[in-house]
Coordinates of C-alpha atoms and ligand atoms in Angstrom, one line a residue:
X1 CA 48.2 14.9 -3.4
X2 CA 50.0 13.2 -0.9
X3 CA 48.0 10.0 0.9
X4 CA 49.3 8.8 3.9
X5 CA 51.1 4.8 3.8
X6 CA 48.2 3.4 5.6
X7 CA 45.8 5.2 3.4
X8 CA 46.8 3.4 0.7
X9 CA 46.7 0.3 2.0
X10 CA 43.0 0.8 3.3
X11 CA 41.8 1.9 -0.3
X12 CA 43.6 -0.7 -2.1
X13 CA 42.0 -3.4 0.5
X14 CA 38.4 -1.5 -0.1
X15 CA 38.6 -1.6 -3.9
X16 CA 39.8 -4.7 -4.0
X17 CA 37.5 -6.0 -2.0
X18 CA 34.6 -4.5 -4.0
X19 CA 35.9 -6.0 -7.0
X20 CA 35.9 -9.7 -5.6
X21 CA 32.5 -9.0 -4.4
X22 CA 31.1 -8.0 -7.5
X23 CA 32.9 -10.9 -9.5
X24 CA 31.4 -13.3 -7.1
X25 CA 27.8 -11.7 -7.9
X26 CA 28.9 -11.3 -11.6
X27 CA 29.8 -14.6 -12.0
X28 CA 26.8 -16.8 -9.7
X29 CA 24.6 -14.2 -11.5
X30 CA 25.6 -14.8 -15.6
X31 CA 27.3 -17.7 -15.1
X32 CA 25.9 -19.9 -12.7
X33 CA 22.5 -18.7 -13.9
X34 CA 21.4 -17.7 -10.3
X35 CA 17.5 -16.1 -10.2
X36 CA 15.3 -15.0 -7.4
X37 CA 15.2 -17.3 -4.7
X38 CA 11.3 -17.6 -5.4
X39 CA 12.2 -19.2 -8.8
X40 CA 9.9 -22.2 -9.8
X41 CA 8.0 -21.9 -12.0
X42 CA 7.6 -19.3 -15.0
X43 CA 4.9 -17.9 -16.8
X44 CA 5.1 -15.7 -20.2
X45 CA 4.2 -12.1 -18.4
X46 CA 2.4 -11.0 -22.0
X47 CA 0.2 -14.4 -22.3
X48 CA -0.4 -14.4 -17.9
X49 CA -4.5 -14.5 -18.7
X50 CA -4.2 -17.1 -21.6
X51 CA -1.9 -19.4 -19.4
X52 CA -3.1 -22.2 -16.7
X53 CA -4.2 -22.1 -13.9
X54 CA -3.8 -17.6 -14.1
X55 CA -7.1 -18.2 -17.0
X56 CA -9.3 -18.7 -14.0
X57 CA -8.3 -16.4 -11.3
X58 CA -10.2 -16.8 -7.8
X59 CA -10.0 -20.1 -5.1
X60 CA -10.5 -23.0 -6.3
X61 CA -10.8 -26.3 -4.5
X62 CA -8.5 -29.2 -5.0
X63 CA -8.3 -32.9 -4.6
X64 CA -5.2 -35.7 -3.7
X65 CA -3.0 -32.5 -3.2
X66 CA -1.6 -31.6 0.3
X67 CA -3.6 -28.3 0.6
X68 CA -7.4 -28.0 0.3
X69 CA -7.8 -25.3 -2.1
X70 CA -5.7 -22.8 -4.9
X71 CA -6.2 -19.2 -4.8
X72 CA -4.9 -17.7 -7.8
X73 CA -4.2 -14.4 -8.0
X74 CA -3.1 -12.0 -10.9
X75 CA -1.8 -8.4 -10.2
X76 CA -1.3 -5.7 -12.7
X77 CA -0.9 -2.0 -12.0
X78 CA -2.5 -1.2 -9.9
X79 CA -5.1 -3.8 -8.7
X80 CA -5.4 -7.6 -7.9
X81 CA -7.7 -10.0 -9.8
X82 CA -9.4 -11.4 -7.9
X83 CA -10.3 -8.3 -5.5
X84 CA -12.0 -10.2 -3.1
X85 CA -12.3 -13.8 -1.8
X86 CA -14.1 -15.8 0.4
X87 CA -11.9 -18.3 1.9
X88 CA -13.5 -21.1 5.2
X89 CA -11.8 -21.2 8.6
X90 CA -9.3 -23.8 8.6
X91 CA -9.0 -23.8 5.1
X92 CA -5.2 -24.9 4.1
X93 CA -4.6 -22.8 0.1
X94 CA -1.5 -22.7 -2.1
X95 CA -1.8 -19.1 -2.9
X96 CA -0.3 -18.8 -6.5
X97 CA 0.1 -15.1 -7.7
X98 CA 2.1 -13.6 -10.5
X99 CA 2.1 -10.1 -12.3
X100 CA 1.3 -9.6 -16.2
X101 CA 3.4 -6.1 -15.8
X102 CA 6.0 -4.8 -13.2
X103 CA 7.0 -5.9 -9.9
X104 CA 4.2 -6.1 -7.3
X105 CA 4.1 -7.3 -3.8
X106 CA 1.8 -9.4 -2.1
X107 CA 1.5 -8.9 1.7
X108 CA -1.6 -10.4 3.6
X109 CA -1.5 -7.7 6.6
X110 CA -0.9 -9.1 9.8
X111 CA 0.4 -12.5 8.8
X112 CA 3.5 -14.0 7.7
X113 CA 2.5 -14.3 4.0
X114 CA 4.3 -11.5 2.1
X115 CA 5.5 -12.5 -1.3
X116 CA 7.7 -10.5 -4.3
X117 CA 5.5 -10.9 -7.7
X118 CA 7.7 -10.3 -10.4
X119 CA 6.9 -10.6 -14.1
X120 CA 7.5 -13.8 -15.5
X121 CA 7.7 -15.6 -12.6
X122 CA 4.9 -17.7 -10.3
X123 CA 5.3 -17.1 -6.7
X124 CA 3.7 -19.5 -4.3
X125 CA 3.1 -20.1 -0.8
X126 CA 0.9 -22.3 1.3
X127 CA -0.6 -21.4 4.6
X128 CA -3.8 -22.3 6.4
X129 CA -6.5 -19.3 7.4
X130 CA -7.3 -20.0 11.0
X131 CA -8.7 -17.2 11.9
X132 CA -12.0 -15.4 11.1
X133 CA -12.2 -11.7 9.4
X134 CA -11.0 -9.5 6.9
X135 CA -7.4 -9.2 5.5
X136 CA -6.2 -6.8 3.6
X137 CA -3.6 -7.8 1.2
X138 CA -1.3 -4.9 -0.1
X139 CA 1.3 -4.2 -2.3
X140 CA 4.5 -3.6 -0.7
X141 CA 6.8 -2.5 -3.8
X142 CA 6.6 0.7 -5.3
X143 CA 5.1 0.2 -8.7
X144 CA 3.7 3.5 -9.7
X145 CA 1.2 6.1 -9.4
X146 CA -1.4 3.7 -8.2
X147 CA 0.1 1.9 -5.8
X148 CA -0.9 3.6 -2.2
X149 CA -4.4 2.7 -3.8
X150 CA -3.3 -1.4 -4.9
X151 CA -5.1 -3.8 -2.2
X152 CA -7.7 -6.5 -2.0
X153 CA -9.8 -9.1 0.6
X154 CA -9.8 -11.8 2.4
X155 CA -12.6 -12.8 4.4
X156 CA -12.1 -15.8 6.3
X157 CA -15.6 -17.2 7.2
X158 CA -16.9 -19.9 9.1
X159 CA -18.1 -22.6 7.3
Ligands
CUA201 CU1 1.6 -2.8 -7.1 CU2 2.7 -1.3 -5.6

């Protein structure tokens, strides 16, 4: 096979370039330890409902923190515990959410709170509920058979 000069010099700058990229990745990834950028905190995905605070799932009000309430919230295929909360207008809440099996997302429709819930990790997010009505929050990965079915609700109601 005969490949033209400039041919060669293109595929040998492509793979080459591949090659660094992946060594980059290979090396922040196994090296470097890098995880998912929403690594904080971890939780054992096979204990999830014998581990603080995912023993007592629900909202939860808090004191001397910077946000008025918790709302913790555990998914498994293919539901979320709790699957449906009561939250008060104005209410500022640290949603904290993991998964006791695969990945699962967590999107409140029609706001900016969309989250990745992967197993062994806790991902957060604080946000305040200004408005009044009912949010549906939906799984956004593909985790199975269940998951067009996977949602729960917010009601935000005045107090
Ligand atoms: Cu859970 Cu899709």
């Amino acid at each position: 096979m005969h490949l033209h000069r400039y041919e060669k010099w293109w595929l040998t700058f492509g793979i080459s370039a591949l090659i660094i990229f992946l060594s980059i990745v290979g090396i922040q990834a196994f090296h470097q330890g890098h995880k998912p950028p929403s690594e904080k905190a971890f939780v054992d995905p096979e204990r999830v409902s014998e581990t603080e605070p995912f023993t007592k799932p629900g909202l939860h009000k808090v004191q001397g923190k910077d946000w008025d309430y918790e709302l913790v919230i555990v998914a498994a295929a293919f539901s979320f515990t709790p699957g449906e909360v009561e939250i008060p207008k104005g209410a500022k809440v640290k949603i904290i959410a993991t998964t006791r099996d695969v990945v699962h997302g967590f999107e409140i429709a029609g706001t900016n709170v969309n989250m990745m819930l992967e197993p062994g990790y806790i991902s957060e997010y604080v946000t305040t509920f200004n408005k009044t009505g009912e949010f549906l929050i939906i799984c956004n990965e593909y985790c199975g058979t269940g998951h067009h079915m996977m949602s729960a609700r917010i009601k935000v109601v005045d107090k």
